[in-house]
């Protein structure tokens, strides 16, 4: 499974280099690293912790389902706003971090930023499947995604598609296909309904849309400013809108079992925030602490 997963990461580089050349590959690679490094920093620790937690909950299917959906909800709340905010300010982010000479990679950041939250969900589904003794389903997920991505990218390259078109093909036919396949297998293993899964993603998707609209609009309107202040104002406004909505409508935007998973666990969060979260817990049913 890990070997096939590695091939999924290497496949776009190989096909872009073969069809468009090494200079264009450089633009894609810098755009991917810009969003791929934060994704790894977010997902890698959660995979380790969640695998341990699921293993300690063997025989308690109800708690496993609640824990999985709460972790997915937490990742959605972090990943969708962050990566969609990056998508909304892609050109400015490139100017600030890499300089104007890499401005050609800015359009490539947008589809990759859209794909990263779904790739995070696929990674967490992988640890769930392994913990339930179904690494075969994780392998099937990787093989299906690799097959879909290879065929789609080969056709797109044969048609002479641009780098932007190839990147959107990667986003849809590789990363989104992998996430959708992983979700289907997790549903089969845990018996989770589509409505429950949609509810766990709802808050993150909505807040991500707000972050994208707010930051993207301000980024365009403040085009006359230098890159640093433009990013600070547009990004700050997007982040501020997300935080404000969470505190104004916590029960509507935050998945209920997220309160149950996070509150009262001795995590390094302010006491006031922990008390506020505990007040939102729908009912007490302690989870095993990893």
PDB file of C-alpha atoms in Angstrom:
ATOM      1  CA  UNK A   1       0.000   0.000   0.000  1.00  0.00           C
ATOM      2  CA  UNK A   2       2.818   2.406   0.868  1.00  0.00           C
ATOM      3  CA  UNK A   3       4.610   1.615  -2.391  1.00  0.00           C
ATOM      4  CA  UNK A   4       1.474   2.393  -4.416  1.00  0.00           C
ATOM      5  CA  UNK A   5       0.932   5.533  -2.346  1.00  0.00           C
ATOM      6  CA  UNK A   6       4.477   6.624  -3.194  1.00  0.00           C
ATOM      7  CA  UNK A   7       3.772   6.049  -6.887  1.00  0.00           C
ATOM      8  CA  UNK A   8       0.728   8.313  -6.629  1.00  0.00           C
ATOM      9  CA  UNK A   9       2.951  11.127  -5.398  1.00  0.00           C
ATOM     10  CA  UNK A  10       5.605  10.505  -8.070  1.00  0.00           C
ATOM     11  CA  UNK A  11       3.226   9.994 -10.998  1.00  0.00           C
ATOM     12  CA  UNK A  12       2.346  13.670 -11.653  1.00  0.00           C
ATOM     13  CA  UNK A  13       6.027  14.659 -11.580  1.00  0.00           C
ATOM     14  CA  UNK A  14       6.922  11.968 -14.105  1.00  0.00           C
ATOM     15  CA  UNK A  15       4.111  12.762 -16.543  1.00  0.00           C
ATOM     16  CA  UNK A  16       4.517  16.550 -16.316  1.00  0.00           C
ATOM     17  CA  UNK A  17       8.271  16.282 -16.919  1.00  0.00           C
ATOM     18  CA  UNK A  18       7.737  13.936 -19.869  1.00  0.00           C
ATOM     19  CA  UNK A  19       5.013  16.015 -21.529  1.00  0.00           C
ATOM     20  CA  UNK A  20       5.912  19.629 -20.631  1.00  0.00           C
ATOM     21  CA  UNK A  21       9.580  19.577 -19.660  1.00  0.00           C
ATOM     22  CA  UNK A  22      11.645  20.167 -16.523  1.00  0.00           C
ATOM     23  CA  UNK A  23      11.027  23.935 -16.280  1.00  0.00           C
ATOM     24  CA  UNK A  24       7.258  23.422 -16.078  1.00  0.00           C
ATOM     25  CA  UNK A  25       7.820  20.583 -13.616  1.00  0.00           C
ATOM     26  CA  UNK A  26       9.672  23.088 -11.422  1.00  0.00           C
ATOM     27  CA  UNK A  27       6.587  25.330 -11.308  1.00  0.00           C
ATOM     28  CA  UNK A  28       4.375  22.380 -10.346  1.00  0.00           C
ATOM     29  CA  UNK A  29       6.826  21.123  -7.754  1.00  0.00           C
ATOM     30  CA  UNK A  30       7.080  24.483  -5.950  1.00  0.00           C
ATOM     31  CA  UNK A  31       3.294  24.849  -5.930  1.00  0.00           C
ATOM     32  CA  UNK A  32       2.868  21.333  -4.563  1.00  0.00           C
ATOM     33  CA  UNK A  33       5.472  21.811  -1.837  1.00  0.00           C
ATOM     34  CA  UNK A  34       3.755  25.012  -0.748  1.00  0.00           C
ATOM     35  CA  UNK A  35       0.609  23.084   0.209  1.00  0.00           C
ATOM     36  CA  UNK A  36       2.037  19.593   0.646  1.00  0.00           C
ATOM     37  CA  UNK A  37       4.358  20.437   3.546  1.00  0.00           C
ATOM     38  CA  UNK A  38       1.554  21.899   5.741  1.00  0.00           C
ATOM     39  CA  UNK A  39      -0.603  18.888   4.878  1.00  0.00           C
ATOM     40  CA  UNK A  40       2.084  16.474   6.087  1.00  0.00           C
ATOM     41  CA  UNK A  41       2.591  18.505   9.267  1.00  0.00           C
ATOM     42  CA  UNK A  42      -1.145  18.263   9.996  1.00  0.00           C
ATOM     43  CA  UNK A  43      -1.858  14.669   9.024  1.00  0.00           C
ATOM     44  CA  UNK A  44       1.237  12.682  10.042  1.00  0.00           C
ATOM     45  CA  UNK A  45       0.813  13.174  13.829  1.00  0.00           C
ATOM     46  CA  UNK A  46      -2.944  12.569  13.594  1.00  0.00           C
ATOM     47  CA  UNK A  47      -2.401   9.292  11.748  1.00  0.00           C
ATOM     48  CA  UNK A  48      -0.115   8.034  14.515  1.00  0.00           C
ATOM     49  CA  UNK A  49      -2.398   9.145  17.345  1.00  0.00           C
ATOM     50  CA  UNK A  50      -5.605   7.941  15.714  1.00  0.00           C
ATOM     51  CA  UNK A  51      -4.149   4.504  14.902  1.00  0.00           C
ATOM     52  CA  UNK A  52      -3.225   4.071  18.567  1.00  0.00           C
ATOM     53  CA  UNK A  53      -6.619   5.328  19.718  1.00  0.00           C
ATOM     54  CA  UNK A  54      -8.626   3.081  17.386  1.00  0.00           C
ATOM     55  CA  UNK A  55      -6.564   0.097  18.474  1.00  0.00           C
ATOM     56  CA  UNK A  56      -7.335   0.808  22.154  1.00  0.00           C
ATOM     57  CA  UNK A  57     -11.043   0.982  21.311  1.00  0.00           C
ATOM     58  CA  UNK A  58     -11.196  -2.531  19.846  1.00  0.00           C
ATOM     59  CA  UNK A  59     -14.582  -4.081  20.569  1.00  0.00           C
ATOM     60  CA  UNK A  60     -16.323  -0.720  21.043  1.00  0.00           C
ATOM     61  CA  UNK A  61     -17.639  -0.004  17.565  1.00  0.00           C
ATOM     62  CA  UNK A  62     -19.854   2.854  18.695  1.00  0.00           C
ATOM     63  CA  UNK A  63     -16.929   4.751  20.213  1.00  0.00           C
ATOM     64  CA  UNK A  64     -14.782   4.047  17.149  1.00  0.00           C
ATOM     65  CA  UNK A  65     -17.447   5.561  14.895  1.00  0.00           C
ATOM     66  CA  UNK A  66     -17.823   8.622  17.129  1.00  0.00           C
ATOM     67  CA  UNK A  67     -14.060   9.078  17.412  1.00  0.00           C
ATOM     68  CA  UNK A  68     -13.480   8.722  13.667  1.00  0.00           C
ATOM     69  CA  UNK A  69     -16.181  11.239  12.753  1.00  0.00           C
ATOM     70  CA  UNK A  70     -14.933  13.666  15.409  1.00  0.00           C
ATOM     71  CA  UNK A  71     -11.364  13.452  14.064  1.00  0.00           C
ATOM     72  CA  UNK A  72     -12.604  13.961  10.502  1.00  0.00           C
ATOM     73  CA  UNK A  73     -14.619  16.979  11.684  1.00  0.00           C
ATOM     74  CA  UNK A  74     -11.562  18.435  13.440  1.00  0.00           C
ATOM     75  CA  UNK A  75      -9.392  17.996  10.350  1.00  0.00           C
ATOM     76  CA  UNK A  76     -12.090  19.537   8.157  1.00  0.00           C
ATOM     77  CA  UNK A  77     -12.260  22.566  10.475  1.00  0.00           C
ATOM     78  CA  UNK A  78      -8.501  23.048  10.162  1.00  0.00           C
ATOM     79  CA  UNK A  79      -7.815  21.985   6.583  1.00  0.00           C
ATOM     80  CA  UNK A  80     -10.654  23.500   4.563  1.00  0.00           C
ATOM     81  CA  UNK A  81     -10.344  27.075   5.926  1.00  0.00           C
ATOM     82  CA  UNK A  82      -6.539  27.041   5.768  1.00  0.00           C
ATOM     83  CA  UNK A  83      -6.121  25.591   2.287  1.00  0.00           C
ATOM     84  CA  UNK A  84      -9.019  27.514   0.748  1.00  0.00           C
ATOM     85  CA  UNK A  85      -7.611  30.695   2.267  1.00  0.00           C
ATOM     86  CA  UNK A  86      -4.333  29.838   0.517  1.00  0.00           C
ATOM     87  CA  UNK A  87      -6.267  29.262  -2.715  1.00  0.00           C
ATOM     88  CA  UNK A  88      -7.925  32.672  -2.411  1.00  0.00           C
ATOM     89  CA  UNK A  89      -4.581  34.447  -1.962  1.00  0.00           C
ATOM     90  CA  UNK A  90      -2.398  32.149  -4.082  1.00  0.00           C
ATOM     91  CA  UNK A  91      -0.665  34.840  -6.132  1.00  0.00           C
ATOM     92  CA  UNK A  92       0.140  36.937  -3.071  1.00  0.00           C
ATOM     93  CA  UNK A  93       1.392  33.906  -1.128  1.00  0.00           C
ATOM     94  CA  UNK A  94       3.772  33.060  -3.972  1.00  0.00           C
ATOM     95  CA  UNK A  95       5.081  36.635  -4.072  1.00  0.00           C
ATOM     96  CA  UNK A  96       5.688  36.685  -0.330  1.00  0.00           C
ATOM     97  CA  UNK A  97       7.276  33.245   0.056  1.00  0.00           C
ATOM     98  CA  UNK A  98       9.025  32.637  -3.267  1.00  0.00           C
ATOM     99  CA  UNK A  99       9.205  35.972  -5.066  1.00  0.00           C
ATOM    100  CA  UNK A 100       7.899  37.263  -8.391  1.00  0.00           C
ATOM    101  CA  UNK A 101      10.108  34.913 -10.420  1.00  0.00           C
ATOM    102  CA  UNK A 102       7.823  32.035  -9.341  1.00  0.00           C
ATOM    103  CA  UNK A 103       4.562  33.830 -10.180  1.00  0.00           C
ATOM    104  CA  UNK A 104       3.872  31.249 -12.899  1.00  0.00           C
ATOM    105  CA  UNK A 105       3.169  28.674 -10.198  1.00  0.00           C
ATOM    106  CA  UNK A 106       0.388  30.750  -8.579  1.00  0.00           C
ATOM    107  CA  UNK A 107      -2.491  29.324 -10.698  1.00  0.00           C
ATOM    108  CA  UNK A 108      -1.232  25.805  -9.934  1.00  0.00           C
ATOM    109  CA  UNK A 109      -1.555  26.398  -6.197  1.00  0.00           C
ATOM    110  CA  UNK A 110      -5.352  26.798  -6.494  1.00  0.00           C
ATOM    111  CA  UNK A 111      -6.344  23.247  -7.600  1.00  0.00           C
ATOM    112  CA  UNK A 112      -3.715  21.714  -5.328  1.00  0.00           C
ATOM    113  CA  UNK A 113      -5.020  23.701  -2.356  1.00  0.00           C
ATOM    114  CA  UNK A 114      -8.537  22.481  -3.124  1.00  0.00           C
ATOM    115  CA  UNK A 115      -7.270  18.880  -3.196  1.00  0.00           C
ATOM    116  CA  UNK A 116      -5.297  18.879   0.056  1.00  0.00           C
ATOM    117  CA  UNK A 117      -8.233  18.714   2.542  1.00  0.00           C
ATOM    118  CA  UNK A 118      -9.589  15.683   0.711  1.00  0.00           C
ATOM    119  CA  UNK A 119      -6.161  14.084   0.734  1.00  0.00           C
ATOM    120  CA  UNK A 120      -6.048  14.627   4.513  1.00  0.00           C
ATOM    121  CA  UNK A 121      -9.383  12.800   4.841  1.00  0.00           C
ATOM    122  CA  UNK A 122      -8.072   9.916   2.726  1.00  0.00           C
ATOM    123  CA  UNK A 123      -4.976   9.632   4.950  1.00  0.00           C
ATOM    124  CA  UNK A 124      -7.101   9.424   8.107  1.00  0.00           C
ATOM    125  CA  UNK A 125      -9.348   6.827   6.503  1.00  0.00           C
ATOM    126  CA  UNK A 126      -6.193   4.823   5.819  1.00  0.00           C
ATOM    127  CA  UNK A 127      -5.243   4.656   9.515  1.00  0.00           C
ATOM    128  CA  UNK A 128      -8.806   3.633  10.406  1.00  0.00           C
ATOM    129  CA  UNK A 129      -8.816   0.777   7.890  1.00  0.00           C
ATOM    130  CA  UNK A 130      -5.429  -0.486   9.098  1.00  0.00           C
ATOM    131  CA  UNK A 131      -6.527  -0.362  12.728  1.00  0.00           C
ATOM    132  CA  UNK A 132      -9.589  -2.476  11.901  1.00  0.00           C
ATOM    133  CA  UNK A 133      -7.426  -5.165  10.335  1.00  0.00           C
ATOM    134  CA  UNK A 134      -8.290  -4.198   6.728  1.00  0.00           C
ATOM    135  CA  UNK A 135      -5.043  -3.064   5.113  1.00  0.00           C
ATOM    136  CA  UNK A 136      -6.319  -4.816   1.995  1.00  0.00           C
ATOM    137  CA  UNK A 137      -8.995  -2.141   1.624  1.00  0.00           C
ATOM    138  CA  UNK A 138      -6.352   0.552   2.049  1.00  0.00           C
ATOM    139  CA  UNK A 139      -4.365  -1.099  -0.740  1.00  0.00           C
ATOM    140  CA  UNK A 140      -7.502  -1.211  -2.934  1.00  0.00           C
ATOM    141  CA  UNK A 141      -7.969   2.517  -2.300  1.00  0.00           C
ATOM    142  CA  UNK A 142      -4.426   3.313  -3.422  1.00  0.00           C
ATOM    143  CA  UNK A 143      -4.646   1.064  -6.498  1.00  0.00           C
ATOM    144  CA  UNK A 144      -7.953   2.584  -7.636  1.00  0.00           C
ATOM    145  CA  UNK A 145      -6.590   6.113  -7.206  1.00  0.00           C
ATOM    146  CA  UNK A 146      -3.344   5.232  -8.996  1.00  0.00           C
ATOM    147  CA  UNK A 147      -5.225   3.655 -11.903  1.00  0.00           C
ATOM    148  CA  UNK A 148      -7.644   6.558 -12.233  1.00  0.00           C
ATOM    149  CA  UNK A 149      -4.860   9.132 -12.004  1.00  0.00           C
ATOM    150  CA  UNK A 150      -2.520   7.359 -14.440  1.00  0.00           C
ATOM    151  CA  UNK A 151      -5.210   6.880 -17.098  1.00  0.00           C
ATOM    152  CA  UNK A 152      -6.579  10.411 -16.795  1.00  0.00           C
ATOM    153  CA  UNK A 153      -3.161  12.067 -16.804  1.00  0.00           C
ATOM    154  CA  UNK A 154      -1.973   9.976 -19.747  1.00  0.00           C
ATOM    155  CA  UNK A 155      -5.021  11.021 -21.781  1.00  0.00           C
ATOM    156  CA  UNK A 156      -4.633  14.669 -20.747  1.00  0.00           C
ATOM    157  CA  UNK A 157      -0.940  14.658 -21.661  1.00  0.00           C
ATOM    158  CA  UNK A 158      -1.688  12.965 -24.998  1.00  0.00           C
ATOM    159  CA  UNK A 159      -4.233  15.726 -25.769  1.00  0.00           C
ATOM    160  CA  UNK A 160      -1.556  18.349 -25.128  1.00  0.00           C
ATOM    161  CA  UNK A 161      -3.143  19.830 -22.021  1.00  0.00           C
ATOM    162  CA  UNK A 162      -1.569  22.787 -20.252  1.00  0.00           C
ATOM    163  CA  UNK A 163      -0.011  22.556 -16.800  1.00  0.00           C
ATOM    164  CA  UNK A 164      -3.131  24.061 -15.232  1.00  0.00           C
ATOM    165  CA  UNK A 165      -5.368  21.485 -16.946  1.00  0.00           C
ATOM    166  CA  UNK A 166      -3.076  18.666 -15.850  1.00  0.00           C
ATOM    167  CA  UNK A 167      -3.150  19.952 -12.272  1.00  0.00           C
ATOM    168  CA  UNK A 168      -6.958  20.047 -12.194  1.00  0.00           C
ATOM    169  CA  UNK A 169      -6.906  16.483 -13.576  1.00  0.00           C
ATOM    170  CA  UNK A 170      -4.601  15.492 -10.702  1.00  0.00           C
ATOM    171  CA  UNK A 171      -6.931  17.182  -8.220  1.00  0.00           C
ATOM    172  CA  UNK A 172     -10.101  15.463  -9.445  1.00  0.00           C
ATOM    173  CA  UNK A 173      -9.023  12.110 -10.876  1.00  0.00           C
ATOM    174  CA  UNK A 174      -6.344  11.295  -8.325  1.00  0.00           C
ATOM    175  CA  UNK A 175      -6.845  13.020  -4.970  1.00  0.00           C
ATOM    176  CA  UNK A 176     -10.634  13.312  -4.980  1.00  0.00           C
ATOM    177  CA  UNK A 177     -11.001   9.755  -6.310  1.00  0.00           C
ATOM    178  CA  UNK A 178      -8.732   8.480  -3.529  1.00  0.00           C
ATOM    179  CA  UNK A 179     -10.727  10.311  -0.846  1.00  0.00           C
ATOM    180  CA  UNK A 180     -14.082   9.119  -2.209  1.00  0.00           C
ATOM    181  CA  UNK A 181     -12.884   5.510  -2.446  1.00  0.00           C
ATOM    182  CA  UNK A 182     -11.470   5.583   1.088  1.00  0.00           C
ATOM    183  CA  UNK A 183     -14.744   6.987   2.444  1.00  0.00           C
ATOM    184  CA  UNK A 184     -16.738   4.227   0.747  1.00  0.00           C
ATOM    185  CA  UNK A 185     -14.537   1.529   2.319  1.00  0.00           C
ATOM    186  CA  UNK A 186     -14.690   3.142   5.771  1.00  0.00           C
ATOM    187  CA  UNK A 187     -18.478   3.308   5.503  1.00  0.00           C
ATOM    188  CA  UNK A 188     -18.495  -0.411   4.722  1.00  0.00           C
ATOM    189  CA  UNK A 189     -16.276  -1.250   7.708  1.00  0.00           C
ATOM    190  CA  UNK A 190     -17.908   1.004  10.317  1.00  0.00           C
ATOM    191  CA  UNK A 191     -21.456   1.254   8.994  1.00  0.00           C
ATOM    192  CA  UNK A 192     -21.438   5.067   8.970  1.00  0.00           C
ATOM    193  CA  UNK A 193     -24.297   6.731   7.103  1.00  0.00           C
ATOM    194  CA  UNK A 194     -23.745   9.316   4.397  1.00  0.00           C
ATOM    195  CA  UNK A 195     -25.649  11.891   6.429  1.00  0.00           C
ATOM    196  CA  UNK A 196     -23.347  11.449   9.441  1.00  0.00           C
ATOM    197  CA  UNK A 197     -20.274  11.809   7.285  1.00  0.00           C
ATOM    198  CA  UNK A 198     -21.690  14.874   5.542  1.00  0.00           C
ATOM    199  CA  UNK A 199     -22.524  16.410   8.916  1.00  0.00           C
ATOM    200  CA  UNK A 200     -18.945  15.936  10.121  1.00  0.00           C
ATOM    201  CA  UNK A 201     -17.645  17.802   7.046  1.00  0.00           C
ATOM    202  CA  UNK A 202     -20.303  20.515   6.911  1.00  0.00           C
ATOM    203  CA  UNK A 203     -18.704  23.017   9.298  1.00  0.00           C
ATOM    204  CA  UNK A 204     -15.258  22.794   7.722  1.00  0.00           C
ATOM    205  CA  UNK A 205     -16.612  23.135   4.185  1.00  0.00           C
ATOM    206  CA  UNK A 206     -18.766  26.120   5.074  1.00  0.00           C
ATOM    207  CA  UNK A 207     -15.988  27.895   6.963  1.00  0.00           C
ATOM    208  CA  UNK A 208     -13.562  27.135   4.139  1.00  0.00           C
ATOM    209  CA  UNK A 209     -15.962  28.729   1.665  1.00  0.00           C
ATOM    210  CA  UNK A 210     -16.225  31.818   3.880  1.00  0.00           C
ATOM    211  CA  UNK A 211     -12.421  32.031   4.165  1.00  0.00           C
ATOM    212  CA  UNK A 212     -12.045  31.683   0.379  1.00  0.00           C
ATOM    213  CA  UNK A 213     -14.669  34.335  -0.399  1.00  0.00           C
ATOM    214  CA  UNK A 214     -13.439  36.824   2.204  1.00  0.00           C
ATOM    215  CA  UNK A 215      -9.707  36.497   1.585  1.00  0.00           C
ATOM    216  CA  UNK A 216     -10.073  36.190  -2.188  1.00  0.00           C
ATOM    217  CA  UNK A 217     -12.268  39.292  -2.468  1.00  0.00           C
ATOM    218  CA  UNK A 218      -9.967  41.429  -0.320  1.00  0.00           C
ATOM    219  CA  UNK A 219      -6.893  40.135  -2.120  1.00  0.00           C
ATOM    220  CA  UNK A 220      -8.295  41.413  -5.426  1.00  0.00           C
ATOM    221  CA  UNK A 221      -9.531  44.732  -4.015  1.00  0.00           C
ATOM    222  CA  UNK A 222      -6.190  45.449  -2.343  1.00  0.00           C
ATOM    223  CA  UNK A 223      -4.148  44.681  -5.465  1.00  0.00           C
ATOM    224  CA  UNK A 224      -2.495  48.114  -5.312  1.00  0.00           C
ATOM    225  CA  UNK A 225      -0.811  47.271  -1.993  1.00  0.00           C
ATOM    226  CA  UNK A 226       2.496  45.492  -1.622  1.00  0.00           C
ATOM    227  CA  UNK A 227       2.396  41.716  -1.196  1.00  0.00           C
ATOM    228  CA  UNK A 228       3.099  41.556   2.558  1.00  0.00           C
ATOM    229  CA  UNK A 229       0.352  43.966   3.732  1.00  0.00           C
ATOM    230  CA  UNK A 230      -2.082  42.559   1.191  1.00  0.00           C
ATOM    231  CA  UNK A 231      -1.558  39.028   2.480  1.00  0.00           C
ATOM    232  CA  UNK A 232      -1.762  40.194   6.099  1.00  0.00           C
ATOM    233  CA  UNK A 233      -5.050  42.041   5.564  1.00  0.00           C
ATOM    234  CA  UNK A 234      -6.716  39.505   3.269  1.00  0.00           C
ATOM    235  CA  UNK A 235      -5.558  36.466   5.242  1.00  0.00           C
ATOM    236  CA  UNK A 236      -6.372  38.106   8.565  1.00  0.00           C
ATOM    237  CA  UNK A 237      -9.869  39.004   7.395  1.00  0.00           C
ATOM    238  CA  UNK A 238     -10.501  35.444   6.205  1.00  0.00           C
ATOM    239  CA  UNK A 239      -9.210  33.940   9.444  1.00  0.00           C
ATOM    240  CA  UNK A 240     -11.136  36.477  11.521  1.00  0.00           C
ATOM    241  CA  UNK A 241     -14.374  35.644   9.723  1.00  0.00           C
ATOM    242  CA  UNK A 242     -13.855  31.927  10.426  1.00  0.00           C
ATOM    243  CA  UNK A 243     -13.128  32.450  14.135  1.00  0.00           C
ATOM    244  CA  UNK A 244     -16.064  34.824  14.546  1.00  0.00           C
ATOM    245  CA  UNK A 245     -18.504  32.373  12.974  1.00  0.00           C
ATOM    246  CA  UNK A 246     -17.265  29.533  15.183  1.00  0.00           C
ATOM    247  CA  UNK A 247     -17.907  31.524  18.359  1.00  0.00           C
ATOM    248  CA  UNK A 248     -21.234  32.899  17.108  1.00  0.00           C
ATOM    249  CA  UNK A 249     -22.667  29.589  15.894  1.00  0.00           C
ATOM    250  CA  UNK A 250     -20.710  26.754  17.597  1.00  0.00           C
ATOM    251  CA  UNK A 251     -23.568  24.248  17.678  1.00  0.00           C
ATOM    252  CA  UNK A 252     -24.347  24.746  14.000  1.00  0.00           C
ATOM    253  CA  UNK A 253     -20.797  24.696  12.685  1.00  0.00           C
ATOM    254  CA  UNK A 254     -19.019  22.267  15.009  1.00  0.00           C
ATOM    255  CA  UNK A 255     -19.783  18.565  14.889  1.00  0.00           C
ATOM    256  CA  UNK A 256     -21.292  17.541  18.295  1.00  0.00           C
ATOM    257  CA  UNK A 257     -18.910  14.643  18.932  1.00  0.00           C
ATOM    258  CA  UNK A 258     -15.989  17.011  18.433  1.00  0.00           C
ATOM    259  CA  UNK A 259     -16.823  18.551  21.836  1.00  0.00           C
ATOM    260  CA  UNK A 260     -16.991  15.054  23.306  1.00  0.00           C
ATOM    261  CA  UNK A 261     -13.576  14.104  21.887  1.00  0.00           C
ATOM    262  CA  UNK A 262     -11.689  17.286  22.795  1.00  0.00           C
ATOM    263  CA  UNK A 263     -13.127  18.626  26.050  1.00  0.00           C
ATOM    264  CA  UNK A 264     -11.949  17.436  29.453  1.00  0.00           C
ATOM    265  CA  UNK A 265      -8.983  15.443  28.099  1.00  0.00           C
ATOM    266  CA  UNK A 266      -6.195  17.498  29.652  1.00  0.00           C
ATOM    267  CA  UNK A 267      -5.123  18.860  26.271  1.00  0.00           C
ATOM    268  CA  UNK A 268      -2.919  21.993  26.144  1.00  0.00           C
ATOM    269  CA  UNK A 269      -5.784  24.423  25.474  1.00  0.00           C
ATOM    270  CA  UNK A 270      -6.829  27.428  27.599  1.00  0.00           C
ATOM    271  CA  UNK A 271      -8.995  26.528  30.596  1.00  0.00           C
ATOM    272  CA  UNK A 272     -11.703  28.929  29.487  1.00  0.00           C
ATOM    273  CA  UNK A 273     -11.917  27.347  26.037  1.00  0.00           C
ATOM    274  CA  UNK A 274     -11.979  23.849  27.568  1.00  0.00           C
ATOM    275  CA  UNK A 275     -14.817  24.860  29.903  1.00  0.00           C
ATOM    276  CA  UNK A 276     -16.720  26.348  26.975  1.00  0.00           C
ATOM    277  CA  UNK A 277     -16.268  23.142  24.958  1.00  0.00           C
ATOM    278  CA  UNK A 278     -17.438  20.991  27.890  1.00  0.00           C
ATOM    279  CA  UNK A 279     -20.612  23.062  28.101  1.00  0.00           C
ATOM    280  CA  UNK A 280     -21.376  22.107  24.497  1.00  0.00           C
ATOM    281  CA  UNK A 281     -20.969  18.333  24.939  1.00  0.00           C
ATOM    282  CA  UNK A 282     -24.354  16.739  24.067  1.00  0.00           C
ATOM    283  CA  UNK A 283     -23.927  13.947  26.631  1.00  0.00           C
ATOM    284  CA  UNK A 284     -21.089  12.344  28.549  1.00  0.00           C
ATOM    285  CA  UNK A 285     -19.573   9.143  27.217  1.00  0.00           C
ATOM    286  CA  UNK A 286     -15.825   9.276  27.918  1.00  0.00           C
ATOM    287  CA  UNK A 287     -13.479   8.201  25.192  1.00  0.00           C
ATOM    288  CA  UNK A 288     -10.209   6.422  25.856  1.00  0.00           C
ATOM    289  CA  UNK A 289      -7.397   8.973  25.914  1.00  0.00           C
ATOM    290  CA  UNK A 290      -4.427   8.062  23.701  1.00  0.00           C
TER     291      UNK A 290
END
